[in-house]
Coordinates of N, CA and C in Angstrom, one line a residue:
Q1 N 0.4 -12.1 -15.2 CA 1.5 -11.9 -14.3 C 1.0 -11.4 -12.9
E2 N 1.5 -12.1 -11.9 CA 1.1 -11.8 -10.5 C 1.7 -10.4 -10.1
Q3 N 0.9 -9.5 -9.6 CA 1.4 -8.2 -9.2 C 0.8 -7.8 -7.9
L4 N 1.6 -7.1 -7.1 CA 1.2 -6.5 -5.8 C 1.6 -5.0 -5.8
V5 N 0.6 -4.2 -5.5 CA 0.9 -2.7 -5.4 C 0.4 -2.2 -4.1
E6 N 1.4 -1.7 -3.3 CA 1.1 -1.2 -2.0 C 0.7 0.3 -2.0
S7 N -0.1 0.7 -1.1 CA -0.4 2.1 -0.9 C -0.8 2.4 0.5
G8 N -0.8 3.7 0.9 CA -1.3 4.0 2.2 C -0.2 4.5 3.2
G9 N 1.0 4.4 2.8 CA 2.1 4.8 3.7 C 2.1 6.3 3.9
G10 N 2.9 6.8 4.9 CA 2.9 8.2 5.1 C 3.6 8.5 6.4
L11 N 3.5 9.8 6.8 CA 4.1 10.3 8.0 C 3.0 10.5 9.0
V12 N 3.1 9.9 10.2 CA 2.2 10.2 11.3 C 2.9 10.4 12.6
Q13 N 2.2 10.9 13.6 CA 2.7 11.0 14.9 C 2.5 9.8 15.7
P14 N 3.3 9.6 16.8 CA 3.1 8.4 17.6 C 1.7 8.4 18.2
G15 N 1.1 7.2 18.2 CA -0.2 7.0 18.7 C -1.3 7.1 17.7
Q16 N -0.9 7.6 16.5 CA -1.9 7.6 15.4 C -2.0 6.3 14.6
S17 N -2.9 6.3 13.6 CA -3.2 5.1 12.9 C -2.9 5.3 11.4
L18 N -2.7 4.2 10.7 CA -2.5 4.2 9.2 C -3.1 2.9 8.7
T19 N -3.6 2.9 7.5 CA -4.1 1.7 6.9 C -3.4 1.5 5.6
L20 N -2.7 0.4 5.5 CA -2.0 0.0 4.3 C -2.8 -0.9 3.4
S21 N -2.8 -0.7 2.1 CA -3.5 -1.5 1.2 C -2.6 -2.2 0.2
C22 N -2.9 -3.3 -0.3 CA -2.1 -4.0 -1.3 C -3.1 -4.5 -2.3
R23 N -3.1 -3.9 -3.5 CA -3.9 -4.3 -4.6 C -3.2 -5.4 -5.4
T24 N -4.0 -6.4 -5.6 CA -3.4 -7.6 -6.3 C -4.0 -7.8 -7.7
S25 N -3.2 -8.5 -8.5 CA -3.7 -8.8 -9.8 C -2.9 -10.0 -10.3
G26 N -3.5 -10.7 -11.3 CA -2.8 -11.8 -11.9 C -3.0 -13.2 -11.2
F27 N -3.7 -13.2 -10.2 CA -4.0 -14.5 -9.5 C -5.3 -14.4 -8.8
T28 N -5.9 -15.5 -8.4 CA -7.2 -15.6 -7.7 C -7.0 -15.2 -6.3
F29 N -7.4 -14.0 -5.9 CA -7.3 -13.5 -4.6 C -8.1 -14.4 -3.6
G30 N -7.5 -14.7 -2.5 CA -8.1 -15.5 -1.5 C -7.6 -17.0 -1.5
T31 N -6.9 -17.3 -2.6 CA -6.3 -18.7 -2.7 C -4.8 -18.7 -2.4
Y32 N -4.2 -17.5 -2.2 CA -2.8 -17.4 -1.9 C -2.6 -17.1 -0.5
T33 N -1.5 -17.5 0.0 CA -1.0 -17.0 1.4 C -0.4 -15.7 1.2
M34 N -0.8 -14.7 2.1 CA -0.3 -13.4 1.9 C 0.2 -12.8 3.3
A35 N 1.0 -11.8 3.2 CA 1.6 -11.2 4.4 C 2.1 -9.8 4.2
W36 N 2.4 -9.2 5.3 CA 3.1 -7.9 5.3 C 4.5 -8.1 6.0
F37 N 5.5 -7.6 5.3 CA 6.9 -7.6 5.9 C 7.3 -6.1 6.0
R38 N 8.3 -5.9 6.8 CA 8.9 -4.5 6.8 C 10.4 -4.6 7.0
R39 N 11.0 -3.5 6.5 CA 12.5 -3.4 6.7 C 12.7 -2.1 7.4
R40 N 13.2 -2.1 8.6 CA 13.6 -0.9 9.3 C 15.0 -0.6 9.0
E41 N 15.4 0.6 9.1 CA 16.8 1.0 8.8 C 17.7 0.3 9.7
G42 N 18.7 -0.3 9.1 CA 19.7 -1.0 9.8 C 19.3 -2.3 10.4
K43 N 18.1 -2.8 10.1 CA 17.6 -4.1 10.6 C 17.3 -5.1 9.5
E44 N 17.2 -6.3 9.9 CA 16.9 -7.4 8.9 C 15.4 -7.2 8.6
R45 N 15.0 -7.7 7.4 CA 13.6 -7.7 7.0 C 12.9 -8.7 8.0
E46 N 11.7 -8.3 8.4 CA 10.9 -9.1 9.3 C 9.4 -9.2 8.9
G47 N 8.8 -10.3 9.2 CA 7.4 -10.5 9.0 C 6.6 -9.8 10.1
V48 N 5.6 -9.1 9.6 CA 4.7 -8.4 10.5 C 3.4 -9.1 10.8
A49 N 2.8 -9.5 9.7 CA 1.5 -10.2 9.9 C 1.2 -11.0 8.6
G50 N 0.6 -12.2 8.8 CA 0.4 -13.0 7.7 C -1.0 -13.7 7.8
I51 N -1.6 -14.1 6.6 CA -2.9 -14.7 6.6 C -2.9 -15.8 5.5
N52 N -3.4 -17.0 5.8 CA -3.5 -18.0 4.7 C -4.9 -18.1 4.2
P53 N -5.1 -18.9 3.2 CA -6.5 -19.0 2.6 C -7.5 -19.6 3.6
S54 N -7.1 -20.3 4.6 CA -8.0 -20.8 5.6 C -8.4 -19.7 6.6
G55 N -7.8 -18.5 6.5 CA -8.1 -17.5 7.4 C -7.2 -17.4 8.7
S56 N -6.3 -18.4 8.8 CA -5.4 -18.3 9.9 C -4.4 -17.1 9.8
T57 N -4.2 -16.5 10.9 CA -3.3 -15.3 10.9 C -2.2 -15.5 11.9
N58 N -1.1 -14.7 11.8 CA 0.0 -14.7 12.7 C 0.6 -13.3 12.7
Y59 N 1.0 -12.9 13.9 CA 1.6 -11.5 14.0 C 2.9 -11.6 14.7
A60 N 3.7 -10.6 14.4 CA 5.0 -10.5 15.2 C 4.6 -10.0 16.6
D61 N 5.3 -10.4 17.6 CA 5.0 -10.0 18.9 C 5.0 -8.5 19.1
S62 N 5.8 -7.8 18.3 CA 6.0 -6.4 18.5 C 4.7 -5.6 18.0
V63 N 3.8 -6.3 17.2 CA 2.7 -5.6 16.7 C 1.3 -6.2 17.2
K64 N 1.4 -7.3 17.9 CA 0.2 -7.9 18.4 C -0.6 -6.9 19.2
G65 N -1.9 -6.9 18.9 CA -2.8 -6.0 19.7 C -2.9 -4.6 19.0
R66 N -2.0 -4.3 18.1 CA -2.0 -3.0 17.5 C -2.3 -3.1 16.0
F67 N -1.8 -4.1 15.3 CA -2.0 -4.3 13.9 C -3.0 -5.4 13.6
T68 N -3.8 -5.2 12.5 CA -4.7 -6.3 12.1 C -4.6 -6.5 10.6
I69 N -4.4 -7.7 10.2 CA -4.4 -8.0 8.7 C -5.7 -8.6 8.3
S70 N -6.2 -8.2 7.1 CA -7.5 -8.6 6.6 C -7.5 -8.6 5.1
Q71 N -8.5 -9.3 4.6 CA -8.7 -9.4 3.1 C -10.0 -8.8 2.7
D72 N -9.9 -7.9 1.7 CA -11.1 -7.3 1.1 C -11.3 -8.1 -0.2
N73 N -12.2 -9.1 -0.1 CA -12.3 -10.0 -1.3 C -13.0 -9.3 -2.5
A74 N -13.9 -8.3 -2.2 CA -14.6 -7.6 -3.2 C -13.6 -6.7 -4.0
K75 N -12.5 -6.3 -3.4 CA -11.5 -5.4 -4.1 C -10.2 -6.1 -4.4
N76 N -10.1 -7.4 -4.1 CA -8.9 -8.2 -4.3 C -7.7 -7.5 -3.6
T77 N -7.9 -7.0 -2.4 CA -7.0 -6.2 -1.7 C -6.7 -6.7 -0.3
L78 N -5.4 -6.8 0.0 CA -4.9 -7.1 1.4 C -4.8 -5.8 2.2
V79 N -5.2 -5.8 3.4 CA -5.2 -4.6 4.2 C -4.4 -4.8 5.5
L80 N -3.7 -3.8 5.9 CA -3.0 -3.9 7.2 C -3.5 -2.6 8.0
Q81 N -4.3 -2.8 9.0 CA -4.7 -1.7 9.9 C -3.7 -1.6 11.0
M82 N -3.1 -0.4 11.1 CA -2.0 -0.2 12.1 C -2.5 0.9 13.1
N83 N -2.7 0.5 14.3 CA -3.1 1.5 15.3 C -2.0 1.7 16.3
N84 N -2.1 2.8 17.1 CA -1.2 3.1 18.1 C 0.3 3.0 17.6
L85 N 0.5 3.6 16.6 CA 1.9 3.5 15.9 C 3.0 4.1 16.8
K86 N 4.1 3.5 16.7 CA 5.3 3.9 17.5 C 6.4 4.2 16.6
P87 N 7.4 5.0 17.1 CA 8.5 5.4 16.2 C 9.3 4.1 15.7
E88 N 9.3 3.1 16.5 CA 10.0 1.9 16.0 C 9.2 1.1 14.9
D89 N 8.0 1.6 14.6 CA 7.3 1.0 13.4 C 7.7 1.6 12.1
T90 N 8.5 2.7 12.2 CA 9.0 3.3 11.0 C 9.8 2.3 10.1
A91 N 9.4 2.2 8.9 CA 10.0 1.2 8.0 C 9.4 1.2 6.6
I92 N 10.0 0.5 5.7 CA 9.3 0.3 4.4 C 8.5 -1.0 4.6
Y93 N 7.2 -1.0 4.2 CA 6.4 -2.1 4.4 C 6.1 -2.7 3.0
Y94 N 6.2 -4.1 3.0 CA 6.1 -4.8 1.7 C 4.9 -5.8 1.8
C95 N 4.1 -5.8 0.8 CA 3.1 -6.9 0.6 C 3.7 -8.0 -0.1
V96 N 3.4 -9.3 0.4 CA 4.0 -10.5 -0.2 C 2.9 -11.5 -0.4
A97 N 3.1 -12.4 -1.3 CA 2.2 -13.5 -1.6 C 2.9 -14.7 -2.1
D98 N 2.2 -15.9 -1.9 CA 2.7 -17.1 -2.5 C 1.5 -18.1 -2.7
S99 N 1.6 -18.9 -3.8 CA 0.5 -19.8 -4.1 C 0.5 -21.0 -3.2
R100 N 1.5 -21.2 -2.4 CA 1.5 -22.4 -1.5 C 0.7 -22.1 -0.3
Q101 N 0.1 -23.1 0.3 CA -0.8 -23.0 1.4 C 0.0 -23.2 2.7
W102 N 0.6 -22.1 3.2 CA 1.5 -22.2 4.4 C 0.6 -22.2 5.7
G103 N 1.2 -22.9 6.6 CA 0.5 -23.0 7.9 C 0.9 -21.7 8.7
R104 N 0.2 -21.6 9.9 CA 0.3 -20.4 10.7 C 1.8 -20.1 11.1
V105 N 2.5 -21.1 11.4 CA 3.9 -20.9 11.9 C 4.8 -20.3 10.8
T106 N 4.5 -20.7 9.6 CA 5.4 -20.3 8.5 C 5.0 -18.9 7.9
L107 N 3.9 -18.4 8.3 CA 3.4 -17.1 7.7 C 4.3 -16.0 7.8
L108 N 5.2 -15.9 8.8 CA 6.1 -14.8 8.9 C 7.6 -15.1 8.5
A109 N 7.7 -16.2 7.7 CA 9.0 -16.5 7.2 C 9.2 -16.0 5.8
S110 N 10.2 -15.2 5.5 CA 10.3 -14.5 4.2 C 10.6 -15.5 3.1
E111 N 11.2 -16.6 3.4 CA 11.5 -17.6 2.4 C 10.3 -18.3 1.9
A112 N 9.1 -18.1 2.5 CA 7.9 -18.7 2.1 C 7.2 -18.0 1.0
Y113 N 7.7 -16.8 0.6 CA 7.0 -16.0 -0.3 C 7.8 -15.7 -1.6
S114 N 7.1 -15.9 -2.7 CA 7.8 -15.7 -4.0 C 7.4 -14.4 -4.7
I115 N 6.4 -13.7 -4.3 CA 5.9 -12.5 -4.9 C 6.0 -11.4 -3.9
W116 N 6.7 -10.3 -4.4 CA 6.9 -9.2 -3.5 C 6.5 -7.9 -4.2
G117 N 5.9 -7.0 -3.4 CA 5.6 -5.7 -3.9 C 6.8 -4.7 -3.8
Q118 N 6.6 -3.5 -4.3 CA 7.7 -2.5 -4.2 C 7.9 -1.9 -2.9
G119 N 6.9 -1.9 -2.1 CA 7.0 -1.3 -0.7 C 6.4 0.1 -0.6
T120 N 6.0 0.4 0.6 CA 5.5 1.7 0.9 C 6.1 2.2 2.2
Q121 N 6.5 3.5 2.3 CA 7.2 4.0 3.4 C 6.2 4.4 4.5
V122 N 6.5 4.0 5.7 CA 5.8 4.4 6.9 C 6.8 5.1 7.8
A123 N 6.5 6.3 8.3 CA 7.3 7.0 9.2 C 6.5 7.5 10.4
V124 N 7.0 7.2 11.6 CA 6.3 7.6 12.8 C 7.2 8.5 13.6
S125 N 6.8 9.8 13.7 CA 7.7 10.8 14.3 C 6.9 11.9 14.9
E126 N 7.4 12.6 15.9 CA 6.8 13.7 16.5 C 6.8 14.9 15.5

């Protein structure tokens, strides 16, 4: 059974960094398209960063230059490095995956993903 377990969320001050991890099981890591989504209070769910098996990535405009998505193949783990965090980054962050090989443009579309983790809370506040 395919499973995603997020960790690394927490409370930080603006300008600080956090690293989110998504431990995977039940499928061959590196062969699935994967991404991070978030849901901010009162907002629609949005794609933050995605990566496909070819290594193509895509980022939401709001996080470009601050967030980096990567894969740790040795640990079967998806990573989201978040730097220079802002209060508007406060949200529940979800790790997602799908066996289909999506192209770069589709990486941030929620309907592209069939496997969702439970989420981890990130709060950015003074």
